[in-house]
mmCIF file with all atom_site columns, C-alpha atoms in Angstrom:
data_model
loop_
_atom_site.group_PDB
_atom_site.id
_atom_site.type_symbol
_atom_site.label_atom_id
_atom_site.label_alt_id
_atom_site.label_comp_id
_atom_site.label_asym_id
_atom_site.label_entity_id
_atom_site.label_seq_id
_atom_site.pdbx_PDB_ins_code
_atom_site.Cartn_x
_atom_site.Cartn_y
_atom_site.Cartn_z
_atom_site.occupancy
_atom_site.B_iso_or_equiv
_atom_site.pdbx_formal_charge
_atom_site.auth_seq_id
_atom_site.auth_comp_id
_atom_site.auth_asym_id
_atom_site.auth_atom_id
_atom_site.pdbx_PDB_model_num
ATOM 1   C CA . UNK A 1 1   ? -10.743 -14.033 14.705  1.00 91.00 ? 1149 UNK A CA 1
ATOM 2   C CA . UNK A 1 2   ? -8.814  -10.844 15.757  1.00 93.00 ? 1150 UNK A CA 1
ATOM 3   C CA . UNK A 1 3   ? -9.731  -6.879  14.643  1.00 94.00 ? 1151 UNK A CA 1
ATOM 4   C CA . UNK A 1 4   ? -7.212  -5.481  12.357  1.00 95.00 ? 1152 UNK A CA 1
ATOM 5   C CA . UNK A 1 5   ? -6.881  -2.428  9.904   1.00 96.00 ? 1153 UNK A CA 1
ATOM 6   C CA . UNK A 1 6   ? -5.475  -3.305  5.907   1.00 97.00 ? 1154 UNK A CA 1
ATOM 7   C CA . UNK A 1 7   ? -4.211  -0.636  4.432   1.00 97.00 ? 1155 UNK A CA 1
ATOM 8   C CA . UNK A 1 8   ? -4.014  -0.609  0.338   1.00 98.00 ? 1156 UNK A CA 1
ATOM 9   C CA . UNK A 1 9   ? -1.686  1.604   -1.598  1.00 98.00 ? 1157 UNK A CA 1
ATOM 10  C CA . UNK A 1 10  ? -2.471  2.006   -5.652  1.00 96.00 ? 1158 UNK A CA 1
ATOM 11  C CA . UNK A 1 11  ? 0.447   3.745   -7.003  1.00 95.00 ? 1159 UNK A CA 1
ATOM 12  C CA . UNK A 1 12  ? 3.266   3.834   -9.609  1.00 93.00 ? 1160 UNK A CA 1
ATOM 13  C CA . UNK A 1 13  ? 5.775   0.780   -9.533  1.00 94.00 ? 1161 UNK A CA 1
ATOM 14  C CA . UNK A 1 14  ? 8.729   3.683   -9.727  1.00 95.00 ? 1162 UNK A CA 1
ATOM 15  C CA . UNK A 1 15  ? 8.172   4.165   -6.121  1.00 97.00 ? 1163 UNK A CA 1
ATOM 16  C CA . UNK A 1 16  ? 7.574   0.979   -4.798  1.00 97.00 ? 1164 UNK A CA 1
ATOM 17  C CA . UNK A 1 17  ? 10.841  0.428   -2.668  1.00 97.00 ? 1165 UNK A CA 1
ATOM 18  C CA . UNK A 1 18  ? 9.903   3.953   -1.226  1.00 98.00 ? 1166 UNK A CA 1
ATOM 19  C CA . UNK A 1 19  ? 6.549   3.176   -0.102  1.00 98.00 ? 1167 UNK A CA 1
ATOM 20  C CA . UNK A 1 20  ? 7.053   -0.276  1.382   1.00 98.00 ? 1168 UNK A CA 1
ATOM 21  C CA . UNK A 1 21  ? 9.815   1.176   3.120   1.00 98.00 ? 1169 UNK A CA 1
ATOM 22  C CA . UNK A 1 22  ? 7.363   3.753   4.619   1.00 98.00 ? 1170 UNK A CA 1
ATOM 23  C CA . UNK A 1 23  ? 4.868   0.522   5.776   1.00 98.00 ? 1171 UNK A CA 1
ATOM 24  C CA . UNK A 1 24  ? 7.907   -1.103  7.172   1.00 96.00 ? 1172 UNK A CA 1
ATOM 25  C CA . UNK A 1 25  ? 9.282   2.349   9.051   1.00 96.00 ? 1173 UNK A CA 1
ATOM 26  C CA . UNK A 1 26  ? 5.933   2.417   10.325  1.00 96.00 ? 1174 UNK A CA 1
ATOM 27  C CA . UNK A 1 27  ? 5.631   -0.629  11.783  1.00 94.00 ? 1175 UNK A CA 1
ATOM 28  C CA . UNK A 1 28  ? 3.976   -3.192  9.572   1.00 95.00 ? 1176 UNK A CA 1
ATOM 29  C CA . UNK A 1 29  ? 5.326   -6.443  9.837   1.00 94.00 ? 1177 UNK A CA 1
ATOM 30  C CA . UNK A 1 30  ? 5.171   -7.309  6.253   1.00 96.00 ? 1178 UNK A CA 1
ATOM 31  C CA . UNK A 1 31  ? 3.067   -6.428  2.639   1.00 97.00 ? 1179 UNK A CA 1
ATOM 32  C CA . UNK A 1 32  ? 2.169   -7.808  -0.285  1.00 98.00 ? 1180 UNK A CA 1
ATOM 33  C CA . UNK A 1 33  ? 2.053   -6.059  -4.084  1.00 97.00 ? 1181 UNK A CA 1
ATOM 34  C CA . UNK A 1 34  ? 0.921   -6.995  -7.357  1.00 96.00 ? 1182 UNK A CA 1
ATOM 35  C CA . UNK A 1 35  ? 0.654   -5.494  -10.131 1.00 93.00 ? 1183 UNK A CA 1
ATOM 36  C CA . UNK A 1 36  ? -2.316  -3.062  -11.106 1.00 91.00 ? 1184 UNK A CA 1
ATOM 37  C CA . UNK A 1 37  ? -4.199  -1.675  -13.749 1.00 81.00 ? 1185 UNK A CA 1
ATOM 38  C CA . UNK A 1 38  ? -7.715  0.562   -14.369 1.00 75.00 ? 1186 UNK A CA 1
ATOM 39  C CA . UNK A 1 39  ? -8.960  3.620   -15.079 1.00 71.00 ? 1187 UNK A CA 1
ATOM 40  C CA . UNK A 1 40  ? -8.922  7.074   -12.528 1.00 66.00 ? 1188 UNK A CA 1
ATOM 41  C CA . UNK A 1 41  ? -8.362  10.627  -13.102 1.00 63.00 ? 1189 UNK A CA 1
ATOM 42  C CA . UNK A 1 42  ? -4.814  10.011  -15.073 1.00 58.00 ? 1190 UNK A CA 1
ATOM 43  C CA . UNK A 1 43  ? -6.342  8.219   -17.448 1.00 56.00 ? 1191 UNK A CA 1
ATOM 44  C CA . UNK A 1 44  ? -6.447  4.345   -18.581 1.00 52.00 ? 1192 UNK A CA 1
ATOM 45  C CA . UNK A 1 45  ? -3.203  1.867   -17.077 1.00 53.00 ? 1193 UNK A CA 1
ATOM 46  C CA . UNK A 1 46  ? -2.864  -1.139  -18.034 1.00 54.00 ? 1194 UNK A CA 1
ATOM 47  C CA . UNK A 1 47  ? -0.801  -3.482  -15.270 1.00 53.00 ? 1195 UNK A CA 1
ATOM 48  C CA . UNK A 1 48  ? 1.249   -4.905  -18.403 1.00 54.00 ? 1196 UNK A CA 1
ATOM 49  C CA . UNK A 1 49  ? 2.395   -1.265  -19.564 1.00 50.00 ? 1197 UNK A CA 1
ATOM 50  C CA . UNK A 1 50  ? 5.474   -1.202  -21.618 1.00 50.00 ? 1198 UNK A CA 1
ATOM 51  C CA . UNK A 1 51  ? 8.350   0.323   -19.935 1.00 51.00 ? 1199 UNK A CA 1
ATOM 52  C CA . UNK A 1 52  ? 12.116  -0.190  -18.800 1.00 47.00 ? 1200 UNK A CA 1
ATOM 53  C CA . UNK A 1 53  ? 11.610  -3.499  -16.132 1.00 51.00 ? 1201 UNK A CA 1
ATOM 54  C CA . UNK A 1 54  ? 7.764   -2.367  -15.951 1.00 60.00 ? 1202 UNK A CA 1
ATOM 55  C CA . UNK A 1 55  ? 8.489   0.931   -13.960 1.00 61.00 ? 1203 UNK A CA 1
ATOM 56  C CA . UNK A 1 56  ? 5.907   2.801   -15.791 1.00 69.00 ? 1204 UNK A CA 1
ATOM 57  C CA . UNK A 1 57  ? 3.177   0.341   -14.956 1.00 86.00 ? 1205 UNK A CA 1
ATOM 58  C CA . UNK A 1 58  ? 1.142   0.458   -11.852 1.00 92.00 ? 1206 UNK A CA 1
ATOM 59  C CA . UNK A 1 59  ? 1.260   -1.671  -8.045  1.00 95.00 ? 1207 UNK A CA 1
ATOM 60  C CA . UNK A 1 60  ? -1.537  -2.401  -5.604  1.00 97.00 ? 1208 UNK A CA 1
ATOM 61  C CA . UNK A 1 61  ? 0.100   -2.681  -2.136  1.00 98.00 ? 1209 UNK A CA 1
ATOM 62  C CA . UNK A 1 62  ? -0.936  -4.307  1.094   1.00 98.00 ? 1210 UNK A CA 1
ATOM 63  C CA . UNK A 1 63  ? -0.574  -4.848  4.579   1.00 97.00 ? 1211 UNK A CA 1
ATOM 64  C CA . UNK A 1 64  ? -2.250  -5.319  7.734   1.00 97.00 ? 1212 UNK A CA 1
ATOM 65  C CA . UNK A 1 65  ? -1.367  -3.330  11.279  1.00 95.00 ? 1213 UNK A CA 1
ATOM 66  C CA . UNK A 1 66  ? -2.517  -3.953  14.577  1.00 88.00 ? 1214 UNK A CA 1
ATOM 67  C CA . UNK A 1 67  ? -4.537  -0.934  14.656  1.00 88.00 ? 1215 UNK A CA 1
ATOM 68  C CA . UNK A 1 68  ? -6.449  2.101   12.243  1.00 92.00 ? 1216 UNK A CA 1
ATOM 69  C CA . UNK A 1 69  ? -3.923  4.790   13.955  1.00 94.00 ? 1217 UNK A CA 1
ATOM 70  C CA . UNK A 1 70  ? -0.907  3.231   13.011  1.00 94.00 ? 1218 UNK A CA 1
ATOM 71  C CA . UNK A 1 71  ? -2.222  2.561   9.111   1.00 95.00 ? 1219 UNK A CA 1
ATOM 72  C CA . UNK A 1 72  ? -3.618  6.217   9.518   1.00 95.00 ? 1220 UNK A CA 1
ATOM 73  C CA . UNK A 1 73  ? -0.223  7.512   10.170  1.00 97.00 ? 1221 UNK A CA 1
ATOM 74  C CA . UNK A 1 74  ? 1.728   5.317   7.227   1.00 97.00 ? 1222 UNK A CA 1
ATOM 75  C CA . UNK A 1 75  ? -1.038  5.957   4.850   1.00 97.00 ? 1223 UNK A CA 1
ATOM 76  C CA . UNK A 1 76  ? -0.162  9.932   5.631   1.00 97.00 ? 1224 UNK A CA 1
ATOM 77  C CA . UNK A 1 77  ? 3.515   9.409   5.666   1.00 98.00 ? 1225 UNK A CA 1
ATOM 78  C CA . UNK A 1 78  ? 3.193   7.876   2.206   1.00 98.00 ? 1226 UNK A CA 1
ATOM 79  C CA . UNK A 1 79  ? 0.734   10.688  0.766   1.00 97.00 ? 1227 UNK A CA 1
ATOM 80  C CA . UNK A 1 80  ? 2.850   13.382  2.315   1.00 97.00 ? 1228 UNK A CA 1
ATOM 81  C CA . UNK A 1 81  ? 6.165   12.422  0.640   1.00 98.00 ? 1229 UNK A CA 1
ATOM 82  C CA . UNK A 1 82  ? 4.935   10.625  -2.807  1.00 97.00 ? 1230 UNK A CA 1
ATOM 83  C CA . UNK A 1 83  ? 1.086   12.221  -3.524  1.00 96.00 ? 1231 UNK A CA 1
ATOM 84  C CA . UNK A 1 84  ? 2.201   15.405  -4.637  1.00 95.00 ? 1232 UNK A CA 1
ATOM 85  C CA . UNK A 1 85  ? 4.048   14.269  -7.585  1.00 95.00 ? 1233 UNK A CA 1
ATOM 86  C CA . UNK A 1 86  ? 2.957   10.579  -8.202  1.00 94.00 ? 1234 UNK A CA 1
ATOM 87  C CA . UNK A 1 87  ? -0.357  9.180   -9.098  1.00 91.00 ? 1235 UNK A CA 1
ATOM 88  C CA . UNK A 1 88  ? -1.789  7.468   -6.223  1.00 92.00 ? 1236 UNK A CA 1
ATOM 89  C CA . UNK A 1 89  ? -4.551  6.519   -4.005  1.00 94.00 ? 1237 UNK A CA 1
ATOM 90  C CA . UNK A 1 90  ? -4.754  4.930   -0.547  1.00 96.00 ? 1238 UNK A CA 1
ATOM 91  C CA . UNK A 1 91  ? -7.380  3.668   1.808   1.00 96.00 ? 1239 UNK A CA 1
ATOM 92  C CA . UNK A 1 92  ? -7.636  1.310   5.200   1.00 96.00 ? 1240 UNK A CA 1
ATOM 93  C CA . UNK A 1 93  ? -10.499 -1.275  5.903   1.00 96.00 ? 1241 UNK A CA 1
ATOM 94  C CA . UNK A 1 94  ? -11.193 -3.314  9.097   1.00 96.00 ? 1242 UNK A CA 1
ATOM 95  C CA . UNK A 1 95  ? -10.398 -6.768  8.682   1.00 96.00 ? 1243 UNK A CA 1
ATOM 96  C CA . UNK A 1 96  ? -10.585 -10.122 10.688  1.00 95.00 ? 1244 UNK A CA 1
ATOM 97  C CA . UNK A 1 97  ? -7.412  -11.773 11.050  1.00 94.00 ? 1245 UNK A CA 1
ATOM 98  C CA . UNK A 1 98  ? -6.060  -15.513 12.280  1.00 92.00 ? 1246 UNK A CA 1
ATOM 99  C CA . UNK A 1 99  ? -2.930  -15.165 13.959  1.00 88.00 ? 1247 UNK A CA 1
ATOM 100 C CA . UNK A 1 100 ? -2.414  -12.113 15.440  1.00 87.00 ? 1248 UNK A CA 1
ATOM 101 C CA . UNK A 1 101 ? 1.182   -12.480 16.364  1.00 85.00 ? 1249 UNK A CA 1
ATOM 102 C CA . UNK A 1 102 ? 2.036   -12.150 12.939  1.00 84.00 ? 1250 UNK A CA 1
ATOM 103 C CA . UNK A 1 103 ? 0.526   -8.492  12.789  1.00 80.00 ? 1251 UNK A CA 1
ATOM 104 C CA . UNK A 1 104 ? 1.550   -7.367  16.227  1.00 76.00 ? 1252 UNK A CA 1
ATOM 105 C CA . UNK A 1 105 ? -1.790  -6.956  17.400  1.00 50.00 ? 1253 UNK A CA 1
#
């Protein structure tokens, strides 16, 4: 097993495209989303929210990086440009990996 940092993004499906371009910009070799729902300081979501294609519903994103500094710096390129005026919420965790070459590490 090989050390590695996840980052997780909970945010608004309206951005998604922006914020896994961020991951990719910032050198994440991939990420996964799904949809999301709960309850936070906006209120109640529910990850089957009506809306035009779902973009009013909420996304859980994630992807792993070779290292905490590099999912420090997307996690604060992501906050910087969408936090502000989306809903949102981010965090990193270590992690133990199997094939490292697929995260760069």
């Amino acid at each position: 097993m090989y050390e590695a940092t996840k980052l997780v993004i909970i945010t608004e499906r309206v951005i998604l495209d922006g914020v896994t371009k961020l991951i990719l910009d910032g050198g994440a070799t991939g990420y996964t989303h799904v949809d999301a729902g709960g309850r936070g300081s906006r209120g109640k979501r529910s990850a089957n929210r009506p809306g035009v294609g779902g973009v009013l519903s909420n996304v859980k994103i994630e992807a792993v990086v070779s290292d905490p500094d590099k999912a420090e710096a997307i996690i604060q390129s992501i906050a910087n440009r969408y936090f502000a005026h989306y809903s949102g919420i981010a965090y990193v965790e270590p992690v133990h990996i199997l094939r490292p070459h697929k995260f760069k590490v």
